[in-house]
Short mmCIF file of C-alpha atoms in Angstrom, two decimals:
data_model
loop_
_atom_site.label_atom_id
_atom_site.label_comp_id
_atom_site.label_asym_id
_atom_site.label_seq_id
_atom_site.Cartn_x
_atom_site.Cartn_y
_atom_site.Cartn_z
CA MET A 1 141.71 94.31 73.35
CA ASN A 2 142.23 95.85 69.94
CA PHE A 3 141.34 92.56 68.40
CA ILE A 4 138.08 92.42 70.35
CA LYS A 5 137.25 95.96 69.42
CA ASN A 6 137.54 95.13 65.68
CA THR A 7 135.21 92.10 65.91
CA SER A 8 131.64 91.95 64.86
CA PHE A 9 128.69 91.42 67.28
CA THR A 10 128.68 87.68 66.47
CA GLN A 11 132.36 87.39 67.21
CA LYS A 12 132.12 89.31 70.37
CA TYR A 13 129.32 86.80 71.28
CA LEU A 14 131.56 83.99 70.61
CA ILE A 15 134.05 85.53 73.10
CA PHE A 16 131.25 86.38 75.69
CA LEU A 17 130.01 82.83 75.82
CA PRO A 18 133.16 81.31 77.47
CA LEU A 19 133.33 84.19 79.90
CA VAL A 20 129.87 83.37 81.03
CA CYS A 21 130.76 79.72 81.41
CA LEU A 22 133.85 80.59 83.41
CA SER A 23 131.88 82.94 85.69
CA SER A 24 129.40 80.28 86.28
CA LEU A 25 132.02 77.82 87.19
CA LEU A 26 133.60 80.15 89.61
CA PHE A 27 130.10 80.97 91.02
CA CYS A 28 129.35 77.14 91.47
CA TYR A 29 132.83 76.69 93.15
CA PHE A 30 132.29 79.36 95.71
CA PHE A 31 128.61 78.60 96.21
CA SER A 32 129.02 74.75 96.69
CA ASN A 33 131.91 75.40 99.11
CA LYS A 34 129.69 77.74 101.24
CA PHE A 35 126.38 75.82 100.88
CA GLY A 36 127.64 72.04 100.46
CA GLN A 37 124.05 70.86 100.87
CA ILE A 38 123.21 71.85 97.49
CA ILE A 39 125.18 69.05 95.70
CA ASP A 40 125.63 65.39 96.43
CA ASN A 41 128.82 63.34 96.09
CA GLU A 42 128.33 62.97 92.34
CA SER A 43 127.99 66.74 91.86
CA ASN A 44 124.39 66.48 91.13
CA MET A 45 122.03 69.34 92.38
CA VAL A 46 120.07 68.43 95.49
CA PHE A 47 116.91 70.29 94.38
CA LYS A 48 115.03 70.13 97.53
CA ASN A 49 117.77 72.05 99.32
CA ILE A 50 117.37 75.07 97.00
CA ASN A 51 116.44 78.05 99.27
CA PHE A 52 113.63 80.71 99.12
CA GLY A 53 110.90 78.19 98.65
CA ASN A 54 111.78 77.04 95.14
CA GLY A 55 113.59 73.77 96.20
CA PRO A 56 110.58 71.82 97.52
CA LEU A 57 108.57 72.99 94.57
CA ILE A 58 111.14 71.86 91.92
CA HIS A 59 111.68 68.59 93.82
CA ASN A 60 107.99 67.77 93.77
CA LEU A 61 107.91 68.71 90.03
CA MET A 62 110.56 66.13 89.41
CA GLU A 63 109.29 63.40 91.54
CA ASN A 64 105.54 63.73 91.18
CA GLY A 65 104.97 66.12 88.32
CA ILE A 66 102.95 68.30 90.68
CA TYR A 67 103.30 72.14 90.93
CA SER A 68 103.05 72.48 94.69
CA SER A 69 105.17 72.21 97.84
CA LYS A 70 104.46 71.89 101.58
CA PHE A 71 105.03 75.19 103.44
CA LEU A 72 103.27 76.60 106.33
CA ASN A 73 101.39 74.15 108.75
CA GLY A 74 102.47 71.32 106.38
CA VAL A 75 99.87 72.70 103.86
CA ASP A 76 100.32 72.14 100.26
CA PHE A 77 100.89 75.51 98.55
CA VAL A 78 100.17 75.86 94.73
CA LEU A 79 100.49 79.56 94.81
CA GLN A 80 103.67 80.19 96.90
CA LYS A 81 105.92 80.88 94.01
CA LEU A 82 105.46 82.23 90.58
CA PRO A 83 106.40 79.80 87.89
CA ILE A 84 109.26 81.08 85.56
CA LEU A 85 112.36 80.43 87.77
CA PRO A 86 111.26 76.98 89.17
CA LEU A 87 110.03 75.86 85.67
CA LEU A 88 113.31 77.13 84.15
CA ILE A 89 115.48 75.06 86.65
CA PHE A 90 113.06 72.02 86.20
CA LEU A 91 113.29 72.09 82.44
CA ILE A 92 117.17 72.39 82.52
CA SER A 93 117.20 69.46 84.82
CA LYS A 94 115.66 67.39 82.00
CA ILE A 95 118.89 67.92 80.14
CA SER A 96 121.26 67.15 83.19
CA THR A 97 120.97 67.12 86.96
CA ASN A 98 124.64 68.10 87.34
CA PHE A 99 124.94 71.23 89.40
CA TYR A 100 127.53 72.87 87.30
CA ILE A 101 125.75 72.13 84.01
CA ILE A 102 122.46 73.47 85.23
CA ILE A 103 124.01 76.80 86.42
CA ILE A 104 126.03 77.09 83.08
CA ILE A 105 122.98 76.46 80.90
CA LYS A 106 120.77 78.93 82.97
CA ASN A 107 123.39 81.64 82.72
CA LEU A 108 124.02 81.08 79.02
CA ILE A 109 120.20 81.60 78.47
CA THR A 110 119.91 84.60 80.61
CA PHE A 111 123.20 86.49 79.73
CA SER A 112 122.70 85.70 76.03
CA PHE A 113 119.30 87.45 76.20
CA ILE A 114 120.60 90.63 77.71
CA PHE A 115 123.62 90.59 75.28
CA TRP A 116 121.52 90.50 72.23
CA MET A 117 119.10 93.06 73.71
CA ILE A 118 122.08 95.43 73.95
CA VAL A 119 123.01 94.52 70.42
CA LEU A 120 119.48 95.32 69.04
CA TYR A 121 119.48 98.59 71.01
CA LEU A 122 122.95 99.54 69.64
CA LYS A 123 121.88 98.60 66.07
CA SER A 124 118.67 100.61 66.19
CA TYR A 125 120.84 103.73 66.87
CA ASN A 126 123.58 102.66 64.49
CA LEU A 127 126.12 102.88 67.38
CA ASN A 128 129.50 101.42 67.48
CA SER A 129 129.41 97.80 68.56
CA ASN A 130 132.20 98.42 71.17
CA TYR A 131 129.66 100.24 73.33
CA LEU A 132 128.46 96.77 74.21
CA PHE A 133 131.33 96.76 76.60
CA LEU A 134 130.16 99.84 78.32
CA PHE A 135 126.82 98.16 79.02
CA LEU A 136 128.26 94.91 80.22
CA ALA A 137 130.74 96.72 82.53
CA ILE A 138 128.00 96.76 85.26
CA PHE A 139 128.42 93.08 85.86
CA LEU A 140 132.12 93.73 86.82
CA ILE A 141 130.60 94.85 90.14
CA PRO A 142 130.97 91.65 92.14
CA TYR A 143 127.56 91.60 93.88
CA ASN A 144 125.78 92.41 90.57
CA LEU A 145 127.34 89.42 88.97
CA PHE A 146 126.73 87.07 91.89
CA THR A 147 123.18 87.98 91.92
CA SER A 148 122.69 87.66 88.27
CA LEU A 149 124.44 84.25 88.20
CA ASN A 150 122.43 82.94 91.01
CA PHE A 151 119.56 80.34 90.73
CA GLU A 152 117.70 80.41 94.02
CA TYR A 153 115.77 83.60 93.93
CA ALA A 154 113.94 85.33 91.20
CA ASP A 155 115.92 88.61 91.39
CA ASN A 156 118.51 86.83 89.22
CA LEU A 157 116.14 86.95 86.34
CA VAL A 158 114.70 90.35 87.08
CA ALA A 159 118.26 91.70 86.93
CA ILE A 160 118.29 90.62 83.28
CA LEU A 161 114.85 91.37 82.20
CA LEU A 162 114.27 94.75 83.77
CA PRO A 163 117.25 96.55 82.05
CA SER A 164 116.36 94.62 78.94
CA LEU A 165 112.94 96.03 78.91
CA PHE A 166 114.18 99.46 79.24
CA LEU A 167 116.49 99.16 76.37
CA SER A 168 113.79 97.67 74.32
CA LEU A 169 111.38 100.59 75.21
CA VAL A 170 113.87 103.37 74.46
CA SER A 171 115.41 101.69 71.35
CA LYS A 172 114.42 102.56 67.76
CA MET A 173 113.53 99.04 66.87
CA LYS A 174 110.40 98.49 64.75
CA GLN A 175 109.50 95.45 66.85
CA LYS A 176 110.23 96.98 70.19
CA TYR A 177 106.71 96.75 71.48
CA THR A 178 106.41 93.03 70.56
CA ILE A 179 109.74 92.29 72.21
CA SER A 180 108.65 94.49 75.33
CA SER A 181 105.38 92.61 75.51
CA PHE A 182 107.31 89.33 75.66
CA ILE A 183 109.62 90.69 78.52
CA ILE A 184 106.74 91.93 80.43
CA PHE A 185 104.93 88.60 80.08
CA ILE A 186 107.99 86.87 81.65
CA LEU A 187 108.47 89.60 84.39
CA TYR A 188 104.81 89.23 85.39
CA LEU A 189 105.23 85.54 85.87
CA THR A 190 108.62 85.90 87.55
CA LYS A 191 108.08 88.11 90.65
CA THR A 192 105.06 89.88 92.41
CA SER A 193 106.92 93.11 92.71
CA MET A 194 106.82 93.50 88.92
CA PHE A 195 103.08 93.68 88.94
CA PHE A 196 103.05 97.47 88.89
CA VAL A 197 105.79 97.55 86.06
CA SER A 198 103.81 95.09 84.12
CA LEU A 199 100.62 97.08 84.07
CA GLY A 200 101.91 100.60 84.46
CA ILE A 201 104.36 100.69 81.67
CA PRO A 202 101.96 99.60 78.90
CA LEU A 203 99.68 102.36 79.88
CA ILE A 204 102.52 104.98 79.79
CA ILE A 205 103.40 103.84 76.38
CA LEU A 206 99.95 104.10 75.33
CA ILE A 207 99.80 107.75 76.46
CA PHE A 208 103.28 108.96 75.47
CA GLU A 209 104.06 107.08 72.35
CA LYS A 210 103.08 109.64 69.58
CA LYS A 211 105.03 108.44 66.50
CA LYS A 212 102.80 107.67 63.62
CA TYR A 213 104.51 104.27 62.90
CA PHE A 214 103.74 103.00 66.45
CA ILE A 215 100.20 104.46 66.72
CA HIS A 216 98.72 100.93 66.36
CA ARG A 217 101.83 98.75 67.18
CA LYS A 218 102.12 100.21 70.62
CA LYS A 219 98.99 98.41 71.58
CA LEU A 220 100.89 95.10 71.16
CA ILE A 221 102.62 95.66 74.58
CA PHE A 222 99.35 94.92 76.27
CA LEU A 223 99.48 91.24 74.87
CA GLY A 224 102.19 90.21 77.34
CA PRO A 225 100.60 91.31 80.77
CA ILE A 226 97.07 90.23 79.56
CA LEU A 227 98.27 86.89 78.61
CA ALA A 228 100.30 86.52 81.81
CA ILE A 229 97.36 87.36 83.85
CA LEU A 230 95.10 84.93 82.15
CA ILE A 231 97.48 82.04 82.36
CA TRP A 232 98.25 82.48 86.18
CA SER A 233 94.55 83.29 86.87
CA SER A 234 93.41 80.18 85.09
CA PHE A 235 95.99 77.93 86.65
CA SER A 236 95.07 79.19 90.16
CA TYR A 237 91.40 78.66 89.55
CA LEU A 238 91.91 75.13 88.13
CA LYS A 239 94.06 74.16 91.08
CA THR A 240 92.58 76.17 94.00
CA GLU A 241 89.10 77.23 92.75
CA ARG A 242 90.11 80.86 93.27
CA ILE A 243 91.56 83.45 91.10
CA ALA A 244 95.14 84.80 91.87
CA ILE A 245 95.75 88.04 90.35
CA GLY A 246 97.95 91.25 90.88
CA THR A 247 99.22 91.78 94.37
CA ASN A 248 97.21 88.70 95.39
CA SER A 249 99.11 86.51 92.88
CA LEU A 250 100.74 84.44 95.74
CA THR A 251 99.03 83.27 98.85
CA ILE A 252 101.88 84.29 101.02
CA ASN A 253 101.63 87.95 100.08
CA SER A 254 99.39 88.86 103.08
CA LEU A 255 101.74 87.29 105.49
CA GLY A 256 104.60 89.26 103.90
CA LEU A 257 102.58 92.49 104.74
CA THR A 258 102.02 91.28 108.17
CA LEU A 259 105.80 91.23 108.72
CA ALA A 260 106.01 94.76 107.37
CA LEU A 261 103.29 95.90 109.91
CA ASP A 262 104.95 94.21 112.89
CA LYS A 263 106.02 96.57 115.51
CA ARG A 264 109.37 94.63 115.91
CA PHE A 265 110.11 95.35 112.08
CA PHE A 266 113.02 97.60 112.50
CA ASP A 267 114.53 95.57 115.28
CA TYR A 268 115.43 93.16 112.35
CA TYR A 269 115.43 95.13 109.09
CA PRO A 270 117.72 95.81 107.45
CA ASP A 271 120.69 94.12 109.32
CA LYS A 272 119.03 90.79 110.26
CA SER A 273 117.18 88.35 107.96
CA MET A 274 113.41 88.78 108.05
CA ASP A 275 113.23 85.06 108.27
CA ILE A 276 114.11 85.34 111.93
CA LEU A 277 111.05 87.51 112.49
CA PHE A 278 108.94 85.22 110.26
CA ALA A 279 109.88 82.30 112.51
CA LYS A 280 108.25 84.17 115.48
CA ILE A 281 104.90 84.38 113.84
CA GLU A 282 102.63 81.57 114.92
CA ILE A 283 100.27 80.30 112.21
CA PRO A 284 97.01 79.01 113.77
CA LYS A 285 96.74 75.26 113.27
CA LYS A 286 93.16 75.59 112.20
CA LEU A 287 94.41 77.14 108.87
CA ASN A 288 94.81 74.03 106.82
CA ASN A 289 94.53 75.67 103.33
CA GLU A 290 96.67 78.12 101.54
CA TRP A 291 93.79 80.58 100.89
CA LYS A 292 92.55 80.30 104.58
CA ILE A 293 96.09 81.34 105.57
CA PHE A 294 96.03 84.21 103.05
CA ASP A 295 92.52 85.45 103.96
CA PHE A 296 93.40 85.11 107.72
CA TYR A 297 96.37 87.51 107.47
CA LYS A 298 94.66 89.81 104.95
CA LYS A 299 91.88 90.32 107.40
CA LYS A 300 94.32 90.75 110.15
CA ASN A 301 96.28 93.40 108.04
CA LYS A 302 93.06 95.21 107.15
CA ALA A 303 91.90 95.34 110.76
CA HIS A 304 95.40 96.63 111.93
CA LEU A 305 95.46 99.43 109.34
CA SER A 306 91.80 100.39 109.95
CA ASN A 307 93.23 101.97 113.13
CA LYS A 308 94.42 105.49 112.11
CA GLU A 309 97.31 105.38 114.55
CA ASN A 310 98.57 102.01 113.02
CA LEU A 311 98.12 103.30 109.56
CA LYS A 312 100.13 106.50 110.39
CA ASN A 313 102.87 104.49 112.04
CA TYR A 314 103.10 102.26 109.05
CA LEU A 315 103.36 105.21 106.62
CA MET A 316 105.90 106.74 108.74
CA THR A 317 108.14 103.68 107.95
CA PHE A 318 108.41 104.70 104.43
CA PRO A 319 110.80 107.60 104.69
CA LYS A 320 113.28 105.37 106.61
CA LYS A 321 112.78 102.42 104.14
CA ILE A 322 113.50 104.96 101.14
CA LEU A 323 116.61 106.17 103.00
CA ILE A 324 117.80 102.53 103.36
CA ILE A 325 117.15 101.82 99.64
CA LEU A 326 119.17 104.94 98.63
CA TYR A 327 122.03 104.96 101.06
CA HIS A 328 122.36 101.67 103.08
CA VAL A 329 125.60 100.06 101.93
CA ARG A 330 126.15 97.49 104.57
CA ARG A 331 125.47 93.72 104.36
CA ASP A 332 121.82 93.07 105.07
CA SER A 333 119.53 90.07 106.01
CA ALA A 334 122.35 88.49 108.04
CA TYR A 335 121.90 85.43 110.14
CA PRO A 336 123.78 85.30 113.58
CA ASP A 337 126.95 83.28 113.88
CA GLU A 338 127.50 80.69 116.64
CA ASN A 339 128.14 83.51 119.13
CA GLY A 340 124.98 85.32 118.12
CA ASN A 341 126.80 88.10 116.22
CA PHE A 342 125.62 89.61 112.93
CA ASN A 343 127.93 90.24 109.96
CA ASN A 344 127.01 93.60 108.67
CA ARG A 345 130.23 94.77 107.25
CA ILE A 346 130.28 97.29 104.37
CA ARG A 347 129.48 95.75 100.94
CA TYR A 348 131.49 97.85 98.63
CA SER A 349 129.57 96.83 95.57
CA LEU A 350 126.57 98.57 97.08
CA ILE A 351 128.37 101.89 97.18
CA LEU A 352 128.54 101.96 93.24
CA ASN A 353 125.07 100.62 92.94
CA LYS A 354 123.47 103.26 95.19
CA PHE A 355 125.44 105.89 93.34
CA PHE A 356 123.91 104.73 90.01
CA ILE A 357 120.45 104.76 91.57
CA ASN A 358 120.65 108.20 93.10
CA VAL A 359 122.41 109.85 90.14
CA SER A 360 119.93 108.33 87.66
CA ILE A 361 116.86 109.53 89.60
CA ILE A 362 118.22 113.07 90.01
CA LEU A 363 119.10 113.19 86.30
CA SER A 364 115.78 111.87 85.05
CA LEU A 365 113.80 114.37 87.36
CA TYR A 366 115.97 117.13 86.09
CA LYS A 367 115.45 116.14 82.50
CA ILE A 368 111.73 115.66 82.92
CA ILE A 369 111.33 119.08 84.49
CA THR A 370 113.60 121.07 82.04
CA SER A 371 111.87 119.26 79.08
CA ILE A 372 108.48 120.33 80.23
CA LYS A 373 109.54 123.86 80.77
CA ASN A 374 111.20 123.95 77.25
CA LYS A 375 108.18 122.02 75.70
CA LYS A 376 110.54 119.39 74.54
CA THR A 377 110.08 115.38 74.54
CA PHE A 378 110.91 113.57 77.70
CA LYS A 379 109.57 110.05 76.85
CA ASP A 380 112.78 108.19 77.56
CA ASP A 381 113.28 109.91 80.89
CA PHE A 382 109.76 109.32 82.01
CA ILE A 383 109.91 105.72 80.95
CA PHE A 384 112.95 105.25 83.18
CA PHE A 385 111.47 107.18 86.05
CA SER A 386 108.33 105.21 85.81
CA MET A 387 110.13 101.89 85.75
CA ILE A 388 112.22 102.64 88.75
CA SER A 389 109.24 104.24 90.73
CA LEU A 390 106.97 101.24 89.91
CA SER A 391 109.66 98.77 90.85
CA LEU A 392 110.26 100.52 94.13
CA LEU A 393 106.57 100.89 95.20
CA PRO A 394 106.16 97.33 96.49
CA LEU A 395 109.63 97.42 98.05
CA ILE A 396 108.76 100.54 99.99
CA ALA A 397 105.38 98.98 101.00
CA GLY A 398 107.28 95.74 102.24
CA TRP A 399 111.02 95.85 102.32
CA ALA A 400 114.08 95.88 100.08
CA THR A 401 117.37 93.91 100.56
CA GLY A 402 120.47 94.27 98.50
CA LYS A 403 119.54 91.54 96.04
CA HIS A 404 116.23 93.24 95.43
CA LEU A 405 117.91 96.32 94.29
CA VAL A 406 120.49 94.73 91.97
CA PRO A 407 117.86 94.81 89.12
CA ILE A 408 117.12 98.51 89.67
CA SER A 409 120.91 99.41 90.03
CA ILE A 410 121.53 97.83 86.56
CA LEU A 411 118.44 99.49 85.18
CA SER A 412 119.74 102.94 86.51
CA TYR A 413 123.19 102.21 85.03
CA PHE A 414 121.70 101.37 81.65
CA TYR A 415 119.76 104.75 81.82
CA LEU A 416 122.86 106.64 82.44
CA VAL A 417 124.83 104.86 79.55
CA HIS A 418 121.75 105.54 77.31
CA LYS A 419 121.79 109.27 78.15
CA TYR A 420 125.61 109.41 77.49
CA LEU A 421 125.31 107.71 74.13
CA ILE A 422 122.40 109.96 73.11
CA TYR A 423 124.44 112.97 74.12
CA LYS A 424 127.43 111.72 72.34
CA SER A 425 125.67 110.81 69.15
CA THR A 426 123.84 114.19 68.92
CA LYS A 427 126.84 116.26 70.11
CA LYS A 428 124.52 118.52 72.10
CA THR A 429 124.99 119.85 75.65
CA ASN A 430 121.19 119.97 76.30
CA PHE A 431 120.31 116.36 75.48
#
C-alpha cells in the first residue's frame, strides 16, 4: 500500500487497469454461469440474447447493418433504444466477438474515463493523488461494481458519466465546460432519463457561472446537447419521417407512462418486475407502426390524465415512489421462481447507497440555505442538487429500480467526497 501511495497518476493507472480486467473476468464468470444463453460453446457472445431490448438491435446491426429491431406486434422499431450502448457493443464486436474480451474492452474504456476525470479534478485543486482511492472506493460496494461492469442496460454508462460530469463542473479546469459538453452529448444519447440533466445543467451554468474567465467559455456547454438533439432528431426523421426529441426521443416512452398509470402498478412495483405487468398489456393488432403505437398510448395517457381524479391518483403515487427511492433496500424487480415466490431479500449494498443519497441531499440543502443567508457562493452545492433532482424527476414520474439509482448513488458519494476535500483543503469548519 505504501508503494501504491507513492506512485504517480500514470503508475496508479497501470495498476488500476489489471484490476479492471480482473473485475471484468469475475463479472463474466458469474454472469455467464447465471445466464448461460449469453455465450456459445466457443465463448462468443450471443448478441441476440442480450436483454433490455439491446440484443436484437445489435444482432440486426451485425447481420444486416440496420439500426432497428422487431419489438411489439412484430413491428420494426428504429427508435426503441438510444444509440450509445448498442453502438459501443457493436463497435467492440468488430475487434472480437469473444464475450470476455468484449466486456474487458468495454470496461477498460468506461473505467479509464472516470479514472482520468478524477485525476483531472484532483490536479485542478492541486490535491494529493492518493485521494483517487477515496473516490474509487464507491466501487467496492458490490452492487455498484456489478452495475458499472454490466453491458445489457444503459445505467452502466450513466454510472460512469453522471459522476464524471459533476467532477468536471465543480473542478477548476480551464476546459471544464468543453469536457462537460462532451459528457452531456453522450448522456443525452445514452438514456432518456438524462434529458432534463442534459438541458437543465447548461442553463444553470449559464446563470450561476460568474467567473470572468468562463464568461464566454461557459456557453460551450450548450454544444453537447444541441448537437445530440440534432443528430438524433435528424436520424429519426430520415428513418421514420418524424422528429424524435426530448421525452419523446423513444417511441416506447408513452407505453412506459401507461404502465406507471396502471391501477395495478403498486401490485408489482417495487418487488416484482414491471415486465410482468407489461406482458398483461394488449397491444391492438392494428398498430403496425412504431409511431402509431406511440401515438395510441400517448393519446390514451392524455385522456386518462384529463380526468381530475385520475390525475390526483397519479400525483399521489409520487410520495410513495420518493420513499422507495430514498429508503427501499430490498431486492426489486424480481421474477417468480418455479413455485411462484419472489426473492426480495435485503440487498446490503443498497443500505450504503441510500445513506449516501439521503446525506448528500440533506447536506446540499443545508449548504444552499446557509449560503443564501450568509450571502456566500453555493454554486457547487446547487449544481449537485440540480443534477440529482433532474435525474430523479423522470424516475418519480415513472419508476426507479436499484440499477437506476446506482448512478445517483455514485454522484451523491462524489459530492460528499468533494465537500470533504474542500473542507480539508481550506481548513474551515463552515465550508
